Short mmCIF file of C-alpha atoms in Angstrom, two decimals:
data_model
loop_
_atom_site.label_atom_id
_atom_site.label_comp_id
_atom_site.label_asym_id
_atom_site.label_seq_id
_atom_site.Cartn_x
_atom_site.Cartn_y
_atom_site.Cartn_z
CA THR A 189 36.24 27.82 -264.24
CA ASP A 190 35.92 28.45 -260.52
CA ARG A 191 32.83 26.26 -260.22
CA ASP A 192 32.90 22.84 -258.63
CA PHE A 193 31.83 19.95 -260.80
CA VAL A 194 31.70 16.17 -260.69
CA TYR A 195 33.50 14.23 -263.39
CA SER A 196 32.24 10.72 -264.10
CA LEU A 197 33.86 7.95 -266.15
CA THR A 198 31.15 5.79 -267.69
CA THR A 199 33.22 3.14 -269.35
CA ILE A 200 34.54 -0.23 -268.37
CA CYS A 201 36.69 0.66 -265.37
CA PRO A 202 38.33 -2.36 -263.75
CA PRO A 203 39.00 -1.91 -260.03
CA GLU A 204 42.72 -2.70 -260.54
CA TRP A 205 43.06 0.82 -261.97
CA ALA A 206 41.11 2.51 -259.18
CA GLU A 207 43.88 4.88 -258.10
CA GLU A 208 44.37 6.12 -261.67
CA TYR A 209 40.62 6.78 -261.99
CA ARG A 210 40.48 8.59 -258.64
CA ALA A 211 43.23 10.92 -259.86
CA ILE A 212 41.08 12.15 -262.75
CA ALA A 213 37.42 11.52 -261.83
CA HIS A 214 34.93 11.49 -258.96
CA MET A 215 32.74 8.60 -260.13
CA TYR A 216 33.44 5.53 -262.22
CA ARG A 217 31.63 2.38 -263.22
CA ASN A 218 32.26 -1.00 -264.79
CA ASN A 219 28.69 -2.26 -264.94
CA PRO A 220 26.08 -2.11 -267.70
CA ASP A 221 23.17 0.30 -267.54
CA THR A 222 20.71 -0.67 -264.82
CA GLU A 223 17.34 -1.83 -266.12
CA PRO A 224 14.09 -2.13 -264.15
CA CYS A 225 14.40 -5.87 -263.59
CA TRP A 226 15.82 -7.85 -260.67
CA ARG A 227 18.58 -9.52 -262.73
CA SER A 228 20.01 -6.09 -263.58
CA VAL A 229 19.71 -4.68 -260.04
CA ARG A 230 21.36 -7.78 -258.58
CA SER A 231 24.22 -7.47 -261.08
CA SER A 232 24.77 -3.82 -260.12
CA ILE A 233 24.89 -4.68 -256.41
CA LEU A 234 27.38 -7.49 -256.97
CA SER A 235 29.56 -5.30 -259.22
CA ALA A 236 30.10 -2.87 -256.33
CA ASP A 237 31.83 -5.42 -254.08
CA SER A 238 35.26 -5.20 -255.70
CA TRP A 239 35.11 -1.38 -255.62
CA LEU A 240 34.18 -0.79 -251.97
CA LYS A 241 37.78 -0.65 -250.71
CA HIS A 242 38.61 1.95 -253.38
CA CYS A 243 35.76 4.35 -252.54
CA GLY A 244 35.74 7.31 -250.22
CA THR A 245 35.52 11.06 -250.14
CA GLY A 246 36.00 12.34 -253.66
CA GLY A 247 35.76 8.98 -255.42
CA TRP A 248 32.71 6.76 -255.72
CA PHE A 249 31.65 3.67 -257.61
CA ASN A 250 28.61 4.55 -259.71
CA MET A 251 26.09 1.69 -259.69
CA HIS A 252 24.19 3.64 -262.40
CA MET A 253 20.62 4.90 -262.45
CA LEU A 254 17.94 3.58 -260.14
CA ALA A 255 15.39 2.42 -262.69
CA PHE A 256 12.06 2.04 -260.91
CA GLY A 257 8.77 3.87 -260.75
CA PRO A 258 7.37 5.20 -264.02
CA VAL A 259 10.34 4.40 -266.30
CA HIS A 260 10.69 5.12 -270.00
CA GLU A 261 8.56 3.08 -272.41
CA TYR A 262 11.63 1.54 -274.10
CA PHE A 263 11.88 -0.75 -271.06
CA GLY A 264 8.55 -2.29 -272.09
CA ASP A 265 6.81 -4.18 -269.33
CA ALA A 266 9.92 -4.57 -267.18
CA VAL A 267 9.23 -3.43 -263.65
CA LEU A 268 10.63 -4.01 -260.18
CA THR A 269 8.36 -5.17 -257.39
CA ASN A 270 8.06 -2.84 -254.39
CA THR A 271 10.40 -5.09 -252.40
CA GLU A 272 12.96 -5.04 -255.21
CA ALA A 273 12.74 -1.23 -255.45
CA VAL A 274 13.33 -0.86 -251.69
CA THR A 275 16.25 -3.31 -251.93
CA ALA A 276 17.77 -1.39 -254.84
CA PHE A 277 17.51 2.00 -253.12
CA SER A 278 18.86 0.55 -249.86
CA ALA A 279 21.88 -0.96 -251.61
CA TRP A 280 22.65 2.21 -253.61
CA ALA A 281 22.42 4.30 -250.42
CA LEU A 282 24.43 1.98 -248.17
CA LEU A 283 27.13 1.19 -250.73
CA GLY A 284 27.72 4.90 -251.37
CA SER A 285 26.68 5.00 -255.01
CA PRO A 286 25.59 8.39 -256.30
CA ILE A 287 21.78 8.47 -256.19
CA GLN A 288 20.59 9.04 -259.75
CA ILE A 289 17.09 8.17 -260.86
CA SER A 290 15.64 7.16 -264.18
CA CYS A 291 11.92 7.75 -263.94
CA ASP A 292 9.35 10.21 -265.19
CA LEU A 293 8.92 12.73 -262.36
CA GLU A 294 5.68 14.03 -263.85
CA ARG A 295 4.14 10.55 -263.41
CA ILE A 296 5.87 9.48 -260.19
CA ASP A 297 3.66 7.49 -257.82
CA ASP A 298 3.50 7.91 -254.04
CA PHE A 299 5.37 4.68 -253.29
CA THR A 300 8.33 5.60 -255.54
CA LEU A 301 8.44 9.11 -254.08
CA ASP A 302 8.43 7.66 -250.55
CA VAL A 303 11.32 5.33 -251.41
CA LEU A 304 13.41 8.05 -253.08
CA SER A 305 12.83 10.52 -250.25
CA ASN A 306 13.78 8.27 -247.30
CA GLU A 307 15.76 10.90 -245.40
CA GLU A 308 17.56 8.44 -243.16
CA LEU A 309 18.90 6.38 -246.05
CA LEU A 310 19.83 9.54 -247.95
CA ALA A 311 21.79 10.60 -244.83
CA VAL A 312 23.56 7.19 -244.81
CA ASN A 313 24.46 7.72 -248.46
CA GLN A 314 25.77 11.24 -247.82
CA ASP A 315 27.81 10.34 -244.71
CA THR A 316 31.32 10.16 -246.15
CA SER A 317 33.16 9.33 -242.94
CA SER A 318 33.59 5.73 -244.08
CA VAL A 319 32.60 3.32 -246.81
CA ALA A 320 30.56 0.16 -246.58
CA GLU A 321 32.23 -3.20 -246.33
CA LEU A 322 31.00 -6.67 -247.18
CA ILE A 323 31.16 -8.62 -243.92
CA LYS A 324 29.30 -11.83 -244.82
CA SER A 325 28.44 -13.54 -248.08
CA VAL A 326 26.74 -16.92 -248.30
CA ALA A 327 25.90 -18.60 -251.59
CA GLY A 328 24.33 -21.97 -252.09
CA ALA A 329 22.37 -24.27 -254.33
CA GLY A 330 19.38 -23.04 -256.28
CA GLY A 331 20.54 -19.43 -256.56
CA TYR A 332 20.69 -18.87 -252.79
CA GLU A 333 22.68 -15.72 -252.08
CA PHE A 334 22.72 -13.68 -248.88
CA ARG A 335 24.98 -10.70 -248.10
CA ILE A 336 25.56 -8.42 -245.13
CA TYR A 337 27.18 -4.99 -245.55
CA ARG A 338 28.18 -2.61 -242.76
CA LYS A 339 28.96 1.10 -242.71
CA THR A 340 30.13 3.10 -239.69
CA LEU A 341 28.70 6.63 -239.68
CA SER A 342 30.40 9.82 -238.51
CA ASP A 343 28.50 9.72 -235.17
CA GLY A 344 29.89 6.22 -234.48
CA SER A 345 26.64 4.40 -235.16
CA MET A 346 26.62 1.49 -237.58
CA VAL A 347 24.29 0.70 -240.44
CA TYR A 348 23.86 -2.91 -241.50
CA GLY A 349 22.26 -3.99 -244.74
CA PHE A 350 20.93 -7.54 -244.98
CA PHE A 351 20.31 -8.49 -248.61
CA ASN A 352 18.77 -11.64 -250.01
CA LEU A 353 19.90 -11.52 -253.65
CA GLY A 354 18.50 -14.94 -254.47
CA GLU A 355 15.12 -15.97 -255.78
CA GLU A 356 13.94 -17.84 -252.69
CA PRO A 357 13.49 -16.85 -249.03
CA CYS A 358 16.64 -17.36 -246.98
CA TYR A 359 17.34 -17.77 -243.30
CA GLU A 360 20.67 -16.78 -241.81
CA THR A 361 21.97 -15.92 -238.37
CA PHE A 362 24.52 -13.23 -237.66
CA ASP A 363 26.24 -12.43 -234.37
CA LEU A 364 26.79 -8.69 -233.92
CA GLY A 365 29.32 -9.39 -231.18
CA ARG A 366 27.46 -7.50 -228.46
CA GLU A 367 24.05 -5.96 -227.75
CA TYR A 368 22.90 -3.04 -229.87
CA ARG A 369 19.80 -0.93 -229.99
CA ILE A 370 18.43 -1.72 -233.45
CA ARG A 371 15.87 0.05 -235.58
CA ALA A 372 14.81 -0.26 -239.19
CA LEU A 373 15.29 2.68 -241.56
CA TRP A 374 12.18 1.78 -243.56
CA ALA A 375 8.65 2.76 -242.64
CA CYS A 376 6.95 2.28 -246.03
#
């Protein structure tokens, strides 16, 4: 066929074989299906770390479906909080995962629609001039886990993602190295 298409490997794909996967597919994953609970979202975010250096134009790590909003009844009462949903979408967008959703569009609520239609984060996701990199990771007692990712965009600007993946509030400092004009990409 003369049509373009995207080929995805949805099997256990260890990053050591990344170049072989890139030769035959556009997306690959080594994580379980994402469920609408924080444990699952956190696991998907962490699974992306070892793949970041292998991603780029034409080959992306697939963190799987974003499962929030009105999800299928087989998930039962599992649901992400609004903060967890924003964190999930932010991580998928910044880390370059294909944005795929798993919710009932006929029952979508305003908050979920606002999250999924954040044009600035969608632009970050679609900017293929570079890939995100993990620049700081701090883990400690009691499930404390804080991560900072950075992605340089095609216009030279930088996007930083500050993620608390733990269960408790965390406080960290981070020196950007010089002064920057900073603005948040979330208004919801």
